[in-house]
Amino acid sequence: MNNNIEYVFSRFPEGVKKALFLMPDYVKSSIEEIRIKVHGPLVIYASGKEYILDSENKFSVDNNNSRLISKEELMNIFNSVLNYSVYAYEEELSNGYVTIQGGHRVGICGKAVLEGGKVKTIKNISSLNIRRSREIIGISEKIIQYIFRDSKSIYNTLIVSPPKCGKTTLLRDVIRNLSEKGFKIGVVDERSEIAGMFEGKAQNDLGSRTDILDGCPKEKGIIMMIRSMAPDIIATDEIGKEEDVYAVESALNAGINLITTIHGYSYEDLENSNIKKLIRQRIFKRIIFLSNIPATGSVKTIVNECNKIII
Amino acid sequence: MIIKGVLAVSIIALSTLTGYLISLNYEIRIKQLTAFIYSIKVMETEMSYSKNFLMDIIKKLSLNNEKIVSYFYKNMADFLDRSYGEDFSTIWCASADISLEASALSGTDKKIIKDFGKNLGKMDMKNQQKIFDYFYKRFELQLEEAINEKIKKSRVYKNLGVAAGVMVVVVLI
């Protein structure tokens, strides 16, 4: 799988590219985000620290000598990251982000252009946030035993955490793990974050028995997946809209198990969210809470449908 | 006498060939312009229907094309591969400068080709389409001019070549 961060580095202008490649390996391997702002510094977030590009094209934790990025430089990075093919990303741009080779996500800010009340595109781009797609094979090993109902079926599972705590990374490895164990899995990857599909190829390893419906809204994708691929399990990321509830119910009625994620801190958050109906119906028999303490992706607790702690 | 005859024939042949080669440039310019226009039509189709990346389109255009146009796209693909992160139009112009130097294209043709690269790949398809339409018109005008020039000047240079050769022979012999 080609989700190497060095692919992203290669898309930067010469001076910045050199600085990125010269960073120590331990920083490179732990990069979470690269943030770039017009007339602002280029900042890398890695292991909870900020590394700022200075005027000598070197990264340091010092904020005093930061090099400001010009509009031209930002546009060059933007165009280059998009393979000089903005037209090929029209639809994604209207959502404010694009998924590039490697499954990394580039968030874009600027002036939104509206057409018929909907965002058509973004112009006058002012900042970019390149979020690294992380694939950590094996991180689901510790929790996978709690997901199994028996050897042939699993519990409906919900992974819960605030942003940047590793929900998608864990979900991805759970999918791979279950797929390798013989389950047919249908992934509805609305934001191309789970598989990181690029030109029809998954950039992350989701296992050999996994089918991926890329870029499709969850509420439609789940129904399509049920009808077209007859999976044992449907996996999707970040449910939370009211429409998602109907799609989840349809999957359950078809006898398909579900693994999904949602933003939140506690069981109470779930009871007050748009999926409260599913929580009250005790659909999710396993709810995994993640935290970034002591490290991103740490399992805080796993509870059952009644909020009773399992671990 | 025989030597004089051979010399005369050689002079006439040489000057006729020179005239022919000069006139040939007009024909080659038309061929190169036509090939370039064709290539940007392919580019437009690939962009609008297949949404293929510009790099892949450029690589495709470097194959099966008129020699100079192929050479231009091949250089462009090589430069782009080495210079990701730099401004696309700078790379495009650098490739045009190197690749089109030996072409039969006029200075204006080359300038239009360079201008064409300035906004390539930087906008959505609707606006990209407008850029294509604008440049089709500019290239069509250049092509029209090249055809007119060929009609006017190509025959003149051919005739001039023969006439110059005959004149030199008459003067010398």
Coordinates of C-alpha atoms in Angstrom, one line a residue:
Chain A
M1 CA 0.0 0.0 0.0
N2 CA 1.3 3.4 -1.0
N3 CA 0.3 5.7 1.8
N4 CA 3.8 7.0 2.4
I5 CA 4.0 10.6 3.7
E6 CA 7.0 11.1 1.5
Y7 CA 4.7 11.2 -1.5
V8 CA 3.2 14.4 0.1
F9 CA 6.6 15.8 0.7
S10 CA 7.5 15.4 -3.0
R11 CA 4.6 17.7 -3.9
F12 CA 6.2 20.7 -2.1
P13 CA 8.5 23.4 -3.7
E14 CA 12.2 22.6 -3.7
G15 CA 13.3 24.4 -0.4
V16 CA 10.4 23.1 1.7
K17 CA 10.7 19.7 0.1
K18 CA 14.3 19.5 1.2
A19 CA 13.5 20.6 4.8
L20 CA 10.7 18.0 5.0
F21 CA 13.0 15.2 3.8
L22 CA 15.7 16.2 6.2
M23 CA 13.5 16.0 9.3
P24 CA 14.5 13.3 11.8
D25 CA 12.9 9.9 11.1
Y26 CA 11.0 9.9 14.4
V27 CA 9.3 13.2 13.5
K28 CA 8.5 12.1 9.9
S29 CA 7.0 8.8 11.1
S30 CA 4.8 10.6 13.6
I31 CA 3.5 13.4 11.5
E32 CA -0.2 13.9 11.9
E33 CA -0.9 17.2 10.0
I34 CA 0.8 19.7 7.8
R35 CA -0.8 23.1 8.0
I36 CA -0.1 25.9 5.5
K37 CA -1.5 29.4 5.6
V38 CA -1.0 32.4 3.3
H39 CA 1.3 34.9 5.0
G40 CA 1.5 32.4 7.8
P41 CA 4.0 29.7 8.8
L42 CA 4.1 26.1 7.6
V43 CA 3.5 24.0 10.7
I44 CA 3.9 20.3 11.2
Y45 CA 2.1 18.6 14.0
A46 CA 3.8 15.4 15.2
S47 CA 3.4 13.6 18.5
G48 CA 1.6 16.5 20.0
K49 CA 4.4 19.0 19.1
E50 CA 4.5 21.8 16.6
Y51 CA 7.4 22.0 14.1
I52 CA 7.6 25.4 12.3
L53 CA 9.5 26.1 9.1
D54 CA 12.0 28.8 9.8
S55 CA 13.5 31.4 7.4
E56 CA 16.5 29.1 6.8
N57 CA 14.1 26.4 5.5
K58 CA 14.6 24.2 8.6
F59 CA 12.0 22.9 11.0
S60 CA 12.2 23.9 14.6
V61 CA 9.9 24.2 17.6
D62 CA 10.8 27.8 17.9
N63 CA 8.1 30.2 16.7
N64 CA 10.2 33.4 16.5
N65 CA 11.9 33.0 13.2
S66 CA 9.1 31.4 11.1
R67 CA 9.1 31.7 7.4
L68 CA 5.9 33.1 5.9
I69 CA 4.3 31.3 3.0
S70 CA 3.4 33.5 0.1
K71 CA 0.1 33.1 -1.9
E72 CA 2.1 31.8 -4.9
E73 CA 3.8 29.1 -2.8
L74 CA 0.5 28.0 -1.3
M75 CA -1.1 27.8 -4.8
N76 CA 1.9 25.9 -6.1
I77 CA 1.6 23.4 -3.3
F78 CA -2.2 23.2 -3.8
N79 CA -1.9 22.6 -7.5
S80 CA 0.9 20.2 -7.1
V81 CA -0.8 18.1 -4.4
L82 CA -3.8 17.9 -6.8
N83 CA -1.5 16.7 -9.6
Y84 CA -2.0 20.0 -11.4
S85 CA -5.5 18.8 -12.2
V86 CA -8.0 20.9 -10.2
Y87 CA -10.8 20.0 -12.7
A88 CA -10.5 16.4 -11.6
Y89 CA -11.4 17.2 -8.0
E90 CA -14.4 19.5 -8.6
E91 CA -16.8 17.5 -6.6
E92 CA -14.5 17.0 -3.6
L93 CA -13.5 20.7 -3.7
S94 CA -17.2 21.6 -3.1
N95 CA -16.9 19.6 0.2
G96 CA -13.9 21.5 1.3
Y97 CA -11.4 18.6 1.1
V98 CA -9.8 16.2 -1.3
T99 CA -8.3 12.8 -0.8
I100 CA -5.0 12.4 -2.6
Q101 CA -2.8 9.5 -3.4
G102 CA -1.9 7.6 -0.2
G103 CA -5.4 8.3 1.3
H104 CA -4.2 11.6 2.8
R105 CA -6.8 14.3 3.1
V106 CA -6.2 17.9 2.1
G107 CA -8.6 20.3 3.8
I108 CA -9.0 23.6 2.0
C109 CA -10.1 27.0 3.2
G110 CA -10.8 30.1 1.2
K111 CA -13.8 31.9 -0.3
A112 CA -16.7 29.6 -0.9
V113 CA -18.4 30.0 -4.3
L114 CA -22.2 29.3 -4.0
E115 CA -24.5 28.2 -6.8
G116 CA -28.2 27.5 -6.0
G117 CA -27.4 27.7 -2.3
K118 CA -24.8 25.0 -2.4
V119 CA -21.0 25.3 -2.3
K120 CA -19.8 24.9 -5.8
T121 CA -16.1 25.4 -5.2
I122 CA -13.6 27.3 -3.1
K123 CA -11.6 30.2 -4.5
N124 CA -8.9 32.5 -3.1
I125 CA -7.5 29.6 -1.2
S126 CA -6.0 30.8 2.1
S127 CA -5.0 27.7 4.0
L128 CA -4.5 24.0 3.6
N129 CA -4.4 21.2 6.1
I130 CA -2.9 18.0 4.9
R131 CA -4.0 15.3 7.3
R132 CA -2.0 12.1 7.1
S133 CA -3.8 8.9 6.6
R134 CA -2.4 6.5 9.1
E135 CA -2.5 2.8 8.6
I136 CA -1.4 0.9 11.7
I137 CA -1.7 -2.8 11.0
G138 CA -2.5 -4.8 14.1
I139 CA -3.8 -2.1 16.4
S140 CA -7.2 -3.9 16.5
E141 CA -5.7 -7.1 17.9
K142 CA -6.3 -6.1 21.5
I143 CA -10.0 -5.2 21.1
I144 CA -11.1 -7.6 18.4
Q145 CA -12.0 -10.4 20.9
Y146 CA -14.6 -8.1 22.4
I147 CA -16.3 -7.5 19.1
F148 CA -17.0 -11.2 18.4
R149 CA -20.3 -12.6 19.4
D150 CA -19.1 -16.1 18.3
S151 CA -16.8 -17.3 15.6
K152 CA -19.3 -16.6 12.8
S153 CA -20.8 -13.2 13.9
I154 CA -19.9 -10.0 15.6
Y155 CA -21.7 -7.5 17.8
N156 CA -22.8 -4.2 16.2
T157 CA -19.9 -1.9 17.3
L158 CA -19.6 1.8 17.7
I159 CA -16.2 3.5 18.1
V160 CA -16.5 6.8 19.9
S161 CA -13.9 9.6 20.5
P162 CA -13.3 13.3 20.1
P163 CA -11.5 14.2 16.8
K164 CA -7.9 13.1 16.3
C165 CA -8.0 10.2 18.7
G166 CA -7.7 7.5 16.0
K167 CA -11.2 6.3 15.3
T168 CA -10.7 5.9 11.6
T169 CA -7.3 4.2 12.1
L170 CA -8.8 1.7 14.5
L171 CA -11.9 1.1 12.3
R172 CA -9.6 0.5 9.3
D173 CA -7.7 -2.2 11.1
V174 CA -10.8 -3.8 12.5
I175 CA -12.1 -4.1 8.9
R176 CA -8.8 -5.6 7.7
N177 CA -8.7 -8.0 10.7
L178 CA -12.3 -9.2 10.2
S179 CA -11.9 -9.5 6.5
E180 CA -8.8 -11.7 7.0
K181 CA -10.8 -13.8 9.4
G182 CA -13.3 -14.6 6.7
F183 CA -16.1 -12.0 6.9
K184 CA -17.4 -10.3 3.8
I185 CA -17.3 -6.6 4.5
G186 CA -18.9 -3.7 2.7
V187 CA -17.3 -0.4 3.4
V188 CA -19.3 2.8 2.7
D189 CA -16.5 5.3 2.5
E190 CA -18.3 8.6 2.1
R191 CA -15.2 10.8 2.7
S192 CA -12.6 8.4 1.2
E193 CA -10.9 8.3 4.5
I194 CA -11.1 4.6 5.4
A195 CA -9.8 3.0 2.2
G196 CA -8.2 6.2 0.7
M197 CA -9.3 5.1 -2.8
F198 CA -7.2 6.7 -5.5
E199 CA -7.9 6.0 -9.1
G200 CA -10.0 2.9 -8.1
K201 CA -7.3 1.4 -5.9
A202 CA -7.5 1.3 -2.1
Q203 CA -4.4 2.9 -0.6
N204 CA -5.0 1.2 2.7
D205 CA -5.2 -2.5 3.4
L206 CA -8.8 -3.4 4.2
G207 CA -8.4 -7.1 3.6
S208 CA -9.2 -9.4 0.7
R209 CA -12.9 -9.8 1.4
T210 CA -13.7 -6.1 1.5
D211 CA -15.8 -4.2 -1.1
I212 CA -15.5 -0.5 -1.0
L213 CA -18.2 2.0 -2.1
D214 CA -16.2 5.2 -2.4
G215 CA -17.5 8.8 -2.1
C216 CA -21.1 7.8 -1.6
P217 CA -23.3 9.3 1.1
K218 CA -23.8 6.8 3.9
E219 CA -27.6 6.8 3.9
K220 CA -27.6 5.8 0.2
G221 CA -24.4 3.8 0.3
I222 CA -25.5 1.4 3.1
I223 CA -28.8 0.6 1.2
M224 CA -26.8 0.1 -2.1
M225 CA -24.3 -2.1 -0.3
I226 CA -27.0 -4.3 1.2
R227 CA -28.7 -4.8 -2.2
S228 CA -25.6 -5.1 -4.4
M229 CA -22.9 -6.9 -2.4
A230 CA -24.7 -8.9 0.4
P231 CA -22.0 -8.4 3.0
D232 CA -21.8 -9.9 6.4
I233 CA -20.8 -6.6 7.9
I234 CA -21.1 -3.0 6.8
A235 CA -18.5 -0.6 8.0
T236 CA -18.7 3.1 7.7
D237 CA -17.2 6.2 9.3
E238 CA -18.7 9.1 11.3
I239 CA -22.4 8.5 11.5
G240 CA -24.4 11.2 13.1
K241 CA -27.0 12.5 10.7
E242 CA -30.6 11.7 11.2
E243 CA -30.7 10.1 7.7
D244 CA -28.0 7.6 8.9
V245 CA -30.4 6.1 11.4
Y246 CA -32.8 4.8 8.7
A247 CA -29.9 3.3 6.7
V248 CA -28.5 1.6 9.8
E249 CA -31.9 0.2 10.6
S250 CA -32.2 -1.1 7.0
A251 CA -28.9 -2.9 7.5
L252 CA -29.9 -4.5 10.7
N253 CA -33.2 -5.6 9.2
A254 CA -31.3 -7.3 6.5
G255 CA -29.4 -9.2 9.1
I256 CA -26.1 -7.4 8.5
N257 CA -23.9 -6.3 11.3
L258 CA -22.5 -2.9 11.6
I259 CA -19.3 -1.3 12.7
T260 CA -19.1 2.5 12.7
T261 CA -17.7 5.5 14.4
I262 CA -19.0 8.7 15.9
H263 CA -17.7 11.9 17.5
G264 CA -18.2 12.1 21.2
Y265 CA -16.7 11.9 24.6
S266 CA -19.1 9.8 26.7
Y267 CA -22.2 7.6 26.7
E268 CA -24.2 10.7 27.6
D269 CA -23.1 12.4 24.4
L270 CA -24.4 9.4 22.4
E271 CA -27.8 9.6 24.2
N272 CA -28.0 13.2 23.2
S273 CA -26.8 12.8 19.6
N274 CA -28.8 12.3 16.3
I275 CA -28.4 8.5 16.7
K276 CA -30.0 8.5 20.2
K277 CA -32.8 6.3 18.8
L278 CA -30.2 3.6 18.0
I279 CA -28.6 4.0 21.4
R280 CA -32.0 3.7 23.2
Q281 CA -32.9 0.7 21.2
R282 CA -29.5 -0.8 22.4
I283 CA -28.5 -1.5 18.8
F284 CA -24.7 -1.2 19.6
K285 CA -23.7 -4.1 21.8
R286 CA -20.1 -2.9 21.9
I287 CA -19.1 0.7 22.3
I288 CA -15.4 1.5 22.3
F289 CA -14.3 4.8 23.7
L290 CA -10.9 6.1 22.5
S291 CA -8.7 8.8 23.9
N292 CA -5.4 10.5 23.0
I293 CA -4.1 9.9 26.6
P294 CA -1.5 8.6 27.0
A295 CA -1.2 8.3 23.2
T296 CA -3.5 8.7 20.2
G297 CA -5.7 5.7 19.7
S298 CA -5.6 4.6 23.4
V299 CA -8.7 2.5 24.3
K300 CA -10.3 4.3 27.3
T301 CA -13.0 1.8 27.9
I302 CA -15.3 -0.7 26.1
V303 CA -18.9 -0.8 27.3
N304 CA -21.9 -2.9 26.3
E305 CA -25.3 -1.6 25.2
C306 CA -26.3 -0.8 28.8
N307 CA -23.2 1.2 29.4
K308 CA -21.8 -1.5 31.5
I309 CA -18.0 -1.6 31.4
I310 CA -16.5 -4.7 29.8
I311 CA -12.9 -3.5 30.0
Chain B
M1 CA 32.0 21.8 -72.0
I2 CA 30.8 18.7 -70.1
I3 CA 32.2 20.2 -66.8
K4 CA 30.4 23.4 -67.5
G5 CA 27.2 21.5 -68.1
V6 CA 27.6 19.5 -64.9
L7 CA 28.4 22.7 -62.9
A8 CA 25.4 24.5 -64.3
V9 CA 23.1 21.7 -63.5
S10 CA 24.5 21.4 -60.0
I11 CA 24.1 25.2 -59.3
I12 CA 20.5 25.1 -60.5
A13 CA 19.8 21.9 -58.5
L14 CA 21.3 23.4 -55.4
S15 CA 19.4 26.7 -55.6
T16 CA 16.2 24.9 -56.4
L17 CA 16.7 22.7 -53.4
T18 CA 17.3 25.7 -51.2
G19 CA 14.1 27.3 -52.4
Y20 CA 12.3 24.1 -51.9
L21 CA 13.6 23.7 -48.3
I22 CA 12.6 27.3 -47.4
S23 CA 9.1 26.7 -48.9
L24 CA 8.9 23.4 -47.0
N25 CA 9.1 25.3 -43.6
Y26 CA 5.7 26.8 -44.4
E27 CA 4.2 23.4 -44.9
I28 CA 5.9 22.0 -41.7
R29 CA 4.5 25.0 -39.7
I30 CA 1.0 24.0 -40.8
K31 CA 1.6 20.4 -39.8
Q32 CA 3.0 21.4 -36.4
L33 CA 0.2 23.8 -35.7
T34 CA -2.4 21.3 -36.8
A35 CA -0.8 18.6 -34.6
F36 CA -0.8 21.0 -31.6
I37 CA -4.4 21.9 -32.1
Y38 CA -5.3 18.2 -32.3
S39 CA -3.3 17.6 -29.1
I40 CA -5.2 20.2 -27.1
K41 CA -8.5 18.8 -28.4
V42 CA -7.4 15.4 -27.1
M43 CA -6.4 17.1 -23.9
E44 CA -9.8 18.8 -23.5
T45 CA -11.6 15.5 -24.1
E46 CA -9.5 13.6 -21.6
M47 CA -10.0 16.4 -19.0
S48 CA -13.7 16.8 -19.4
Y49 CA -14.9 13.2 -19.9
S50 CA -12.3 11.0 -18.3
K51 CA -11.1 13.5 -15.6
N52 CA -7.6 12.1 -16.2
F53 CA -4.7 13.9 -14.5
L54 CA -2.8 16.3 -16.6
M55 CA 0.4 14.4 -16.2
D56 CA -1.2 11.2 -17.6
I57 CA -2.7 13.2 -20.5
I58 CA 0.7 14.8 -21.2
K59 CA 2.4 11.4 -21.2
K60 CA -0.2 10.0 -23.6
L61 CA 0.3 13.0 -25.9
S62 CA 4.0 12.4 -26.0
L63 CA 3.3 9.2 -27.9
N64 CA 1.8 8.9 -31.4
N65 CA 2.1 12.6 -32.3
E66 CA 3.9 14.8 -34.7
K67 CA 7.6 14.7 -33.9
I68 CA 8.1 18.2 -32.4
V69 CA 4.8 18.1 -30.6
S70 CA 5.6 14.7 -29.1
Y71 CA 9.0 16.0 -28.1
F72 CA 7.4 19.0 -26.4
Y73 CA 5.1 16.8 -24.3
K74 CA 7.8 14.3 -23.5
N75 CA 10.0 17.0 -22.2
M76 CA 7.0 18.4 -20.3
A77 CA 6.3 15.1 -18.7
D78 CA 10.0 14.7 -17.7
F79 CA 10.3 18.3 -16.3
L80 CA 7.0 17.9 -14.4
D81 CA 8.1 14.6 -12.9
R82 CA 11.3 16.3 -11.5
S83 CA 9.7 19.5 -10.5
Y84 CA 6.5 18.8 -8.6
G85 CA 5.8 21.7 -6.2
E86 CA 6.9 24.3 -8.7
D87 CA 4.6 26.5 -10.8
F88 CA 3.1 24.5 -13.7
S89 CA 3.2 27.4 -16.2
T90 CA 7.0 27.9 -15.5
I91 CA 7.6 24.3 -16.3
W92 CA 5.4 24.5 -19.4
C93 CA 7.2 27.5 -20.7
A94 CA 10.7 26.0 -20.0
S95 CA 9.6 22.9 -21.9
A96 CA 8.3 25.0 -24.8
D97 CA 11.5 27.0 -24.9
I98 CA 13.7 23.9 -25.3
S99 CA 11.4 21.7 -27.4
L100 CA 10.1 24.2 -29.9
E101 CA 13.4 25.9 -30.6
A102 CA 14.0 23.8 -33.7
S103 CA 10.3 23.9 -34.9
A104 CA 8.9 25.7 -37.9
L105 CA 6.5 27.6 -35.6
S106 CA 6.6 31.3 -35.6
G107 CA 7.4 33.5 -32.6
T108 CA 3.7 34.2 -32.2
D109 CA 2.8 30.5 -32.4
K110 CA 5.2 29.8 -29.6
K111 CA 4.0 32.7 -27.5
I112 CA 0.4 31.4 -27.8
I113 CA 1.5 27.9 -26.8
K114 CA 3.2 29.3 -23.7
D115 CA 0.2 31.4 -22.8
F116 CA -2.0 28.4 -23.2
G117 CA -0.1 26.6 -20.4
K118 CA -0.5 29.5 -17.9
N119 CA -4.0 28.5 -16.7
L120 CA -3.9 24.8 -17.5
G121 CA -5.2 22.5 -14.8
K122 CA -5.7 25.4 -12.4
M123 CA -9.5 25.7 -12.6
D124 CA -12.7 23.8 -12.7
M125 CA -13.8 22.3 -16.0
K126 CA -16.3 25.0 -16.9
N127 CA -13.7 27.7 -16.8
Q128 CA -11.1 25.3 -18.3
Q129 CA -13.5 24.9 -21.2
K130 CA -13.6 28.7 -21.7
I131 CA -9.8 28.7 -21.8
F132 CA -9.8 26.0 -24.5
D133 CA -12.3 27.8 -26.6
Y134 CA -10.3 31.0 -26.4
F135 CA -7.1 29.3 -27.5
Y136 CA -8.8 27.3 -30.2
K137 CA -9.7 30.7 -31.8
R138 CA -6.2 32.0 -31.4
F139 CA -4.7 28.8 -32.9
E140 CA -7.2 28.7 -35.7
L141 CA -6.1 32.3 -36.7
Q142 CA -2.5 31.3 -36.6
L143 CA -3.3 28.2 -38.8
E144 CA -5.2 30.4 -41.2
E145 CA -2.3 32.8 -41.4
A146 CA 0.1 29.9 -41.9
I147 CA -2.0 28.5 -44.8
N148 CA -2.1 31.9 -46.5
E149 CA 1.6 32.4 -46.0
K150 CA 2.2 29.0 -47.5
I151 CA 0.0 29.8 -50.5
K152 CA 1.7 33.2 -51.0
K153 CA 5.3 32.5 -50.2
S154 CA 5.9 28.8 -50.7
R155 CA 5.6 29.0 -54.5
V156 CA 7.6 32.2 -54.6
Y157 CA 10.5 30.6 -52.8
K158 CA 10.3 27.5 -55.1
N159 CA 10.3 29.7 -58.2
L160 CA 12.9 32.0 -56.7
G161 CA 15.2 29.0 -56.1
V162 CA 15.0 27.9 -59.7
A163 CA 15.3 31.4 -61.1
A164 CA 18.3 32.3 -58.8
G165 CA 20.1 29.1 -60.0
V166 CA 19.5 29.9 -63.7
M167 CA 20.6 33.5 -63.2
V168 CA 23.9 32.4 -61.5
V169 CA 24.5 29.9 -64.3
V170 CA 23.8 32.6 -67.0
V171 CA 26.2 35.1 -65.2
L172 CA 28.9 32.6 -64.7
I173 CA 28.8 30.8 -68.0

